[in-house]
Amino acid sequence: MTVPAPENTAASTGPRLVAEEHKDGVDAAVAAARRLVTALLRAGDGTGADLDAVAAQLDAVAVRLTEGAPPVSERLAEMWRGEGVPRHDPVTGPENALAPPLRLYGTEEGAVEGVVTLDLPYQGPPGHVHGGVSALLLDHTLGVANHWAGTSGMTAELTLRYLRPTPLFEPLTVTGRQVSVDGSRIRTAGEIRAGDRVCVTAAGLFINKQLPRPS
Amino acid sequence: MTVPAPENTAASTGPRLVAEEHKDGVDAAVAAARRLVTALLRAGDGTGADLDAVAAQLDAVAVRLTEGAPPVSERLAEMWRGEGVPRHDPVTGPENALAPPLRLYGTEEGAVEGVVTLDLPYQGPPGHVHGGVSALLLDHTLGVANHWAGTSGMTAELTLRYLRPTPLFEPLTVTGRQVSVDGSRIRTAGEIRAGDRVCVTAAGLFINKQLPRPS
């Protein structure tokens, strides 16, 4: 297996707040699927590979996995069982090939922080991160910051400000911290930096309630 | 090849504003990769499949594709050449397995609209769409609405309001329309509906400038 790039490990030495990736089982298959998604974009139609054969091969794997899968309702109940951190979300989830994944750590100051380098799948403007991808990373990071602070909820409002383009292919620092809790209203802020340049800021209002877990 | 679900086709009869998917070549391989990403999440570790073998198989394909791929700088220049709509973005791109894909059409009223059904890879709260995924879909849709209106730019500010949870597994209508252009400042709005219930609204400020295309 390819070892994750070192720059995707946060500089912080605080506790890891999102799921650990295993080196085998579904996490290993998902990590390979991520590399495949990037490889498809890097290759495009210009590669020498027989892409119809690749499609058939991938479909065969997908069919085999789906045949062995439990009903969705059962899988949903399993996903949300217990008190552990989720393993399936599209930002940090080791079981989700959409997730870069972003690895978030708690800091001593009560904030959360992670470092991630994004490749072509996350592109918006030429050579830069899609504004909506920055929103996705920040929404999730603010949610984890609320968990870390001890009072979490669902996003009610999120405002992103794009100060400068966010580059692909270089380490980005994503941070979040809870600002205030007033009754059920939680205010949380975060940002994405490239080096010491702030690229995107986020301000979120969260409401302290949760959807019921499937059972 | 599996045919895309009919509910992922917009009800609108206006012109398609995003790239058409081809049934062969890289688009077919990417469509299969999407099914694979969903299948991995649906299966989890509970499937009978040998997931380490799956990982090895996917990695072998990724390595083969990467070996045949041009240098990234060359691929970037190729992606942005010409006047066609992008094929690589994480929302509508036929070459990007992260994209559901959302298929957007122009309406006679000058708005844009698409219908999409999201599966487990896009989950946030139990059984519902991740708030950041809604932000991603809306940011992109607002950008396409600006193109359709004739004056487009880069996101400067985006505000999302989450009115109710957005369900997975059912058709969602995503809309966007340009509200005003004042010098270089463009205001654009959009929403995500499930049936006739508005789940998320977006208001964006865009600045009429573009990053240079790589060459």
Coordinates of C-alpha atoms in Angstrom, one line a residue:
Chain A
M1 CA 0.0 0.0 0.0
T2 CA 1.1 3.5 -0.7
V3 CA 1.8 5.4 2.5
P4 CA -0.2 8.7 2.9
A5 CA 1.9 11.7 2.0
P6 CA 3.6 13.2 5.2
E7 CA 2.2 16.6 4.5
N8 CA -1.3 15.3 5.0
T9 CA -0.5 14.8 8.7
A10 CA -1.3 17.7 10.9
A11 CA 1.6 19.5 12.6
S12 CA -0.4 19.6 15.8
T13 CA 0.4 17.0 18.5
G14 CA -3.1 17.1 20.0
P15 CA -5.5 14.1 20.0
R16 CA -6.8 12.9 16.7
L17 CA -10.5 13.8 16.5
V18 CA -11.5 11.9 13.4
A19 CA -11.5 8.1 12.5
E20 CA -8.1 6.4 12.2
E21 CA -7.6 4.7 8.8
H22 CA -6.8 1.0 9.0
K23 CA -4.2 -0.4 6.6
D24 CA -6.5 -3.3 5.5
G25 CA -10.1 -4.2 4.8
V26 CA -12.5 -1.6 3.5
D27 CA -10.2 1.3 4.4
A28 CA -7.4 -0.1 2.1
A29 CA -9.8 -0.6 -0.7
V30 CA -11.2 3.0 -0.3
A31 CA -7.6 4.4 -0.2
A32 CA -7.0 2.6 -3.5
A33 CA -10.3 3.9 -4.9
R34 CA -9.1 7.5 -4.1
R35 CA -5.9 7.0 -6.0
L36 CA -7.9 5.6 -8.8
V37 CA -10.2 8.7 -8.9
T38 CA -7.2 10.9 -9.1
A39 CA -5.5 8.7 -11.7
L40 CA -8.6 8.8 -13.9
L41 CA -8.5 12.6 -13.9
R42 CA -4.8 12.8 -14.4
A43 CA -5.0 10.4 -17.3
G44 CA -8.2 11.6 -19.1
D45 CA -8.8 10.1 -22.5
G46 CA -5.2 10.5 -23.5
T47 CA -3.8 7.5 -21.7
G48 CA -2.9 4.3 -23.6
A49 CA -5.0 2.2 -21.3
D50 CA -8.1 0.5 -22.6
L51 CA -10.7 2.5 -20.6
D52 CA -13.6 0.4 -21.6
A53 CA -11.8 -2.6 -20.1
V54 CA -11.1 -0.5 -17.0
A55 CA -14.8 0.4 -16.8
A56 CA -15.8 -3.3 -17.0
Q57 CA -13.3 -4.3 -14.4
L58 CA -14.5 -1.6 -11.9
D59 CA -18.1 -2.4 -12.5
A60 CA -17.4 -6.1 -11.8
V61 CA -15.9 -5.1 -8.5
A62 CA -18.8 -2.8 -7.7
V63 CA -21.3 -5.5 -8.5
R64 CA -19.5 -8.1 -6.3
L65 CA -19.4 -5.6 -3.4
T66 CA -23.0 -4.6 -3.8
E67 CA -24.1 -8.3 -3.9
G68 CA -22.4 -8.9 -0.6
A69 CA -23.7 -5.7 1.0
P70 CA -26.4 -5.6 3.6
P71 CA -29.7 -3.7 2.9
V72 CA -29.1 0.0 3.1
S73 CA -31.3 0.4 6.2
E74 CA -29.2 -2.1 8.0
R75 CA -25.9 -0.5 6.9
L76 CA -27.1 2.9 8.0
A77 CA -28.0 1.5 11.5
E78 CA -24.5 -0.1 11.6
M79 CA -22.8 3.1 10.6
W80 CA -24.4 5.1 13.4
R81 CA -24.1 2.5 16.1
G82 CA -21.9 3.2 19.2
E83 CA -20.1 6.3 20.3
G84 CA -17.1 6.3 18.0
V85 CA -16.4 9.0 15.4
P86 CA -18.1 8.5 12.0
R87 CA -16.1 6.5 9.4
H88 CA -18.2 7.4 6.4
D89 CA -18.4 11.1 5.9
P90 CA -17.1 12.8 2.7
V91 CA -14.4 14.9 4.5
T92 CA -12.6 12.7 7.0
G93 CA -14.2 9.2 6.5
P94 CA -11.7 6.3 5.9
E95 CA -14.6 4.4 4.2
N96 CA -15.5 7.3 1.8
A97 CA -13.4 7.7 -1.3
L98 CA -14.7 11.3 -1.7
A99 CA -12.9 12.3 1.5
P100 CA -9.3 13.5 0.8
P101 CA -9.3 12.5 3.8
L102 CA -8.8 15.5 6.1
R103 CA -7.2 14.4 9.4
L104 CA -8.2 16.8 12.3
Y105 CA -6.5 17.1 15.6
G106 CA -7.4 19.0 18.7
T107 CA -5.1 21.8 19.9
E108 CA -4.4 22.9 23.4
E109 CA -6.2 26.1 22.8
G110 CA -9.5 24.2 22.2
A111 CA -9.4 24.6 18.4
V112 CA -9.1 21.8 15.8
E113 CA -6.6 21.7 13.0
G114 CA -5.6 19.5 10.0
V115 CA -3.3 19.7 7.0
V116 CA -4.4 18.4 3.6
T117 CA -3.0 18.6 0.1
L118 CA -5.7 18.4 -2.6
D119 CA -5.2 17.0 -6.1
L120 CA -7.2 17.4 -9.4
P121 CA -10.5 15.9 -8.1
Y122 CA -11.0 19.0 -6.0
Q123 CA -10.3 21.5 -8.7
G124 CA -12.6 24.5 -9.4
P125 CA -10.8 27.4 -11.1
P126 CA -7.6 26.4 -13.1
G127 CA -5.1 24.9 -10.7
H128 CA -7.1 25.9 -7.6
V129 CA -9.5 24.4 -5.1
H130 CA -13.2 24.5 -5.9
G131 CA -14.9 27.1 -3.7
G132 CA -17.6 24.5 -2.9
V133 CA -14.9 22.0 -1.8
S134 CA -13.5 24.7 0.6
A135 CA -17.0 25.1 1.9
L136 CA -17.3 21.3 2.4
L137 CA -14.0 21.1 4.3
L138 CA -14.9 24.1 6.5
D139 CA -18.5 23.0 7.3
H140 CA -17.2 19.7 8.5
T141 CA -14.3 21.2 10.4
L142 CA -16.6 23.6 12.2
G143 CA -18.8 20.6 13.2
V144 CA -15.7 18.7 14.6
A145 CA -14.7 21.9 16.4
N146 CA -18.1 21.9 18.1
H147 CA -17.7 18.3 19.2
W148 CA -14.2 19.1 20.5
A149 CA -15.6 22.0 22.5
G150 CA -18.3 19.8 24.0
T151 CA -21.5 21.3 22.5
S152 CA -22.4 20.4 18.9
G153 CA -25.3 20.6 16.6
M154 CA -26.5 20.9 13.0
T155 CA -25.5 23.7 10.6
A156 CA -28.2 26.4 10.4
E157 CA -26.1 29.0 8.6
L158 CA -22.7 29.1 7.0
T159 CA -20.9 32.1 5.5
L160 CA -17.8 31.6 3.5
R161 CA -15.5 34.5 2.4
Y162 CA -13.0 33.8 -0.3
L163 CA -10.1 36.1 0.1
R164 CA -7.7 34.6 -2.5
P165 CA -7.6 31.5 -4.6
T166 CA -6.8 28.3 -2.7
P167 CA -4.0 26.3 -4.4
L168 CA -4.1 22.7 -5.3
F169 CA -0.9 20.5 -4.8
E170 CA 0.3 22.3 -1.7
P171 CA -0.3 21.8 2.0
L172 CA -3.4 23.6 3.3
T173 CA -4.1 24.1 7.0
V174 CA -7.7 23.9 7.9
T175 CA -8.7 25.2 11.3
G176 CA -11.9 25.6 13.3
R177 CA -12.9 26.8 16.8
Q178 CA -16.1 27.3 18.7
V179 CA -16.6 31.0 19.4
S180 CA -19.7 31.1 21.6
V181 CA -22.7 29.1 22.9
D182 CA -25.9 31.0 23.7
G183 CA -28.7 28.7 24.6
S184 CA -29.1 26.4 21.6
R185 CA -27.2 28.7 19.3
I186 CA -23.5 27.9 18.7
R187 CA -21.2 30.2 16.8
T188 CA -18.1 28.7 15.2
A189 CA -15.4 30.0 12.9
G190 CA -12.7 28.6 10.8
E191 CA -10.3 29.2 7.9
I192 CA -8.1 27.6 5.2
R193 CA -4.6 28.8 4.9
A194 CA -1.9 28.1 2.4
G195 CA 1.3 28.8 4.3
D196 CA 0.6 32.0 6.2
R197 CA -1.9 33.3 3.6
V198 CA -5.6 33.0 4.6
C199 CA -7.5 31.9 1.5
V200 CA -11.0 31.2 2.9
T201 CA -12.8 32.0 6.1
A202 CA -16.0 30.5 7.5
A203 CA -18.5 31.6 10.1
G204 CA -21.2 29.2 11.1
L205 CA -24.3 29.2 13.2
F206 CA -25.2 25.8 14.5
I207 CA -28.3 24.7 16.5
N208 CA -27.8 22.3 19.4
K209 CA -29.9 19.4 18.1
Q210 CA -29.3 16.1 16.3
L211 CA -31.2 14.0 13.9
P212 CA -32.3 10.7 15.3
R213 CA -29.9 7.8 14.6
P214 CA -31.3 5.1 12.3
S215 CA -32.0 1.8 14.2
Chain B
M1 CA -23.0 0.0 -18.9
T2 CA -25.6 0.8 -16.2
V3 CA -27.9 3.6 -17.5
P4 CA -28.1 6.6 -15.2
A5 CA -31.2 6.7 -13.0
P6 CA -34.0 8.6 -14.8
E7 CA -34.6 10.8 -11.8
N8 CA -31.1 12.3 -12.3
T9 CA -32.4 13.9 -15.5
A10 CA -33.7 17.4 -15.0
A11 CA -37.4 18.0 -15.7
S12 CA -36.4 21.1 -17.6
T13 CA -36.4 21.0 -21.4
G14 CA -33.9 23.9 -21.7
P15 CA -30.4 23.5 -23.1
R16 CA -27.9 21.4 -21.1
L17 CA -25.3 23.7 -19.6
V18 CA -22.8 21.2 -18.4
A19 CA -20.7 18.6 -20.2
E20 CA -22.4 15.6 -21.7
E21 CA -21.3 12.2 -20.5
H22 CA -19.9 9.9 -23.2
K23 CA -20.8 6.2 -22.9
D24 CA -17.2 5.1 -23.5
G25 CA -13.6 6.1 -22.8
V26 CA -12.7 7.9 -19.6
D27 CA -16.4 8.9 -18.8
A28 CA -17.4 5.2 -18.7
A29 CA -14.5 4.3 -16.4
V30 CA -15.4 7.3 -14.2
A31 CA -19.1 6.3 -14.1
A32 CA -17.9 2.8 -13.0
A33 CA -15.6 4.4 -10.4
R34 CA -18.6 6.3 -9.0
R35 CA -20.6 3.0 -8.6
L36 CA -17.5 1.5 -6.9
V37 CA -17.3 4.4 -4.4
T38 CA -20.9 3.9 -3.5
A39 CA -20.6 0.1 -3.4
L40 CA -17.6 0.4 -1.0
L41 CA -19.7 2.5 1.4
R42 CA -22.7 0.2 1.1
A43 CA -20.6 -2.9 1.8
G44 CA -18.3 -1.6 4.5
D45 CA -16.2 -4.3 6.2
G46 CA -19.2 -6.7 6.4
T47 CA -19.1 -7.9 2.8
G48 CA -17.8 -11.3 2.0
A49 CA -15.4 -9.9 -0.6
D50 CA -11.7 -10.0 -0.1
L51 CA -11.1 -6.3 0.3
D52 CA -7.3 -6.5 0.3
A53 CA -7.6 -8.2 -3.1
V54 CA -9.9 -5.4 -4.2
A55 CA -7.4 -2.8 -2.9
A56 CA -4.6 -4.5 -4.9
Q57 CA -6.7 -4.7 -8.0
L58 CA -7.7 -1.0 -7.8
D59 CA -4.1 0.1 -7.1
A60 CA -2.9 -1.8 -10.2
V61 CA -5.4 0.1 -12.4
A62 CA -4.4 3.4 -10.8
V63 CA -0.7 2.7 -11.4
R64 CA -1.4 1.7 -15.0
L65 CA -3.4 4.9 -15.6
T66 CA -0.9 7.1 -13.9
E67 CA 2.0 5.6 -15.9
G68 CA 0.1 6.5 -19.1
A69 CA -0.9 10.0 -17.9
P70 CA 0.8 13.2 -19.2
P71 CA 2.6 15.5 -16.8
V72 CA 0.1 17.4 -14.6
S73 CA 1.0 20.7 -16.1
E74 CA 0.3 19.4 -19.6
R75 CA -3.0 17.8 -18.4
L76 CA -4.1 21.1 -16.8
A77 CA -3.4 23.0 -20.0
E78 CA -5.4 20.4 -21.9
M79 CA -8.3 20.6 -19.4
W80 CA -8.7 24.3 -19.9
R81 CA -8.1 24.5 -23.6
G82 CA -11.0 25.7 -25.9
E83 CA -14.3 27.1 -25.1
G84 CA -16.3 24.1 -24.1
V85 CA -17.7 23.5 -20.6
P86 CA -15.4 21.9 -18.1
R87 CA -15.4 18.1 -17.9
H88 CA -13.4 17.7 -14.7
D89 CA -15.2 19.6 -11.8
P90 CA -16.4 17.8 -8.7
V91 CA -20.1 18.6 -9.3
T92 CA -20.9 18.1 -12.9
G93 CA -17.7 16.7 -14.4
P94 CA -18.0 13.4 -16.4
E95 CA -14.3 12.8 -15.8
N96 CA -14.5 13.3 -12.0
A97 CA -15.8 10.4 -9.9
L98 CA -16.5 12.8 -7.0
A99 CA -19.3 14.5 -9.1
P100 CA -22.7 12.9 -8.6
P101 CA -22.9 14.2 -11.4
L102 CA -25.4 17.1 -11.3
R103 CA -26.8 17.8 -14.8
L104 CA -27.8 21.5 -15.1
Y105 CA -30.2 22.9 -17.7
G106 CA -31.1 26.4 -18.6
T107 CA -34.7 27.5 -18.1
E108 CA -36.7 30.0 -20.2
E109 CA -36.8 32.3 -17.2
G110 CA -33.0 32.6 -17.3
A111 CA -32.4 30.3 -14.3
V112 CA -30.6 27.0 -14.2
E113 CA -32.0 23.8 -12.8
G114 CA -31.0 20.2 -12.3
V115 CA -32.3 17.1 -10.4
V116 CA -30.0 14.7 -8.6
T117 CA -30.4 11.8 -6.2
L118 CA -27.5 11.4 -3.7
D119 CA -26.4 8.1 -2.1
L120 CA -24.2 7.3 0.9
P121 CA -21.0 9.0 -0.2
Y122 CA -22.8 12.4 0.3
Q123 CA -24.1 11.7 3.8
G124 CA -23.7 14.1 6.7
P125 CA -26.3 13.6 9.5
P126 CA -27.9 10.1 9.5
G127 CA -29.7 9.4 6.2
H128 CA -29.3 13.0 5.1
V129 CA -27.0 15.1 2.8
H130 CA -23.9 16.6 4.3
G131 CA -24.3 20.4 4.7
G132 CA -21.0 20.9 3.0
V133 CA -22.1 18.8 0.0
S134 CA -25.1 21.1 -0.3
A135 CA -22.8 24.0 -0.3
L136 CA -20.6 22.4 -3.0
L137 CA -23.6 21.8 -5.2
L138 CA -25.0 25.3 -4.7
D139 CA -21.7 27.1 -5.2
H140 CA -21.2 25.4 -8.5
T141 CA -24.8 25.9 -9.6
L142 CA -24.6 29.6 -8.9
G143 CA -21.4 29.7 -11.0
V144 CA -23.2 28.0 -13.9
A145 CA -26.2 30.4 -13.4
N146 CA -23.8 33.3 -13.9
H147 CA -22.4 31.7 -17.1
W148 CA -26.0 31.2 -18.4
A149 CA -26.8 34.8 -17.6
G150 CA -23.7 36.0 -19.5
T151 CA -21.6 37.5 -16.7
S152 CA -19.6 35.2 -14.6
G153 CA -16.8 35.4 -12.1
M154 CA -15.2 33.9 -9.0
T155 CA -17.0 33.3 -5.6
A156 CA -16.2 36.1 -3.1
E157 CA -18.8 35.3 -0.5
L158 CA -21.3 32.5 -0.1
T159 CA -24.1 32.3 2.5
L160 CA -25.9 29.0 3.0
R161 CA -29.1 28.7 5.1
Y162 CA -30.1 25.2 6.2
L163 CA -33.9 25.3 6.6
R164 CA -34.5 21.5 7.1
P165 CA -32.4 18.4 6.6
T166 CA -31.9 17.4 3.0
P167 CA -32.7 13.7 2.4
L168 CA -30.5 11.1 0.7
F169 CA -32.0 8.6 -1.8
E170 CA -34.7 11.0 -3.2
P171 CA -34.7 13.4 -6.1
L172 CA -33.4 16.9 -5.2
T173 CA -34.0 19.9 -7.4
V174 CA -31.1 22.3 -7.4
T175 CA -31.7 25.8 -8.9
G176 CA -29.7 29.0 -9.4
R177 CA -30.4 32.4 -10.9
Q178 CA -28.4 35.6 -11.3
V179 CA -30.1 38.3 -9.2
S180 CA -28.0 41.4 -10.2
V181 CA -24.8 42.8 -11.8
D182 CA -23.4 46.0 -10.3
G183 CA -20.1 46.8 -11.9
S184 CA -17.9 43.8 -11.2
R185 CA -20.2 42.6 -8.4
I186 CA -22.6 39.8 -9.3
R187 CA -25.3 38.6 -6.9
T188 CA -26.7 35.1 -7.4
A189 CA -29.1 33.0 -5.5
G190 CA -30.1 29.3 -5.4
E191 CA -31.7 26.6 -3.5
I192 CA -32.1 22.8 -3.0
R193 CA -35.6 21.4 -2.8
A194 CA -36.9 18.0 -1.9
G195 CA -40.3 17.9 -3.6
D196 CA -41.8 21.3 -2.7
R197 CA -39.9 21.7 0.5
V198 CA -36.9 24.1 0.4
C199 CA -34.0 22.5 2.3
V200 CA -31.1 24.9 1.7
T201 CA -30.8 28.4 0.2
A202 CA -27.7 30.0 -1.0
A203 CA -26.8 33.7 -1.7
G204 CA -23.5 34.4 -3.4
L205 CA -21.4 37.4 -4.3
F206 CA -19.2 36.8 -7.3
I207 CA -16.5 39.1 -8.7
N208 CA -16.3 39.4 -12.4
K209 CA -12.8 38.1 -12.9
Q210 CA -11.2 34.8 -13.9
L211 CA -7.9 33.1 -13.0
P212 CA -5.6 32.8 -16.0
R213 CA -5.8 29.5 -17.8
P214 CA -2.8 27.3 -17.6
S215 CA -0.8 27.0 -20.8

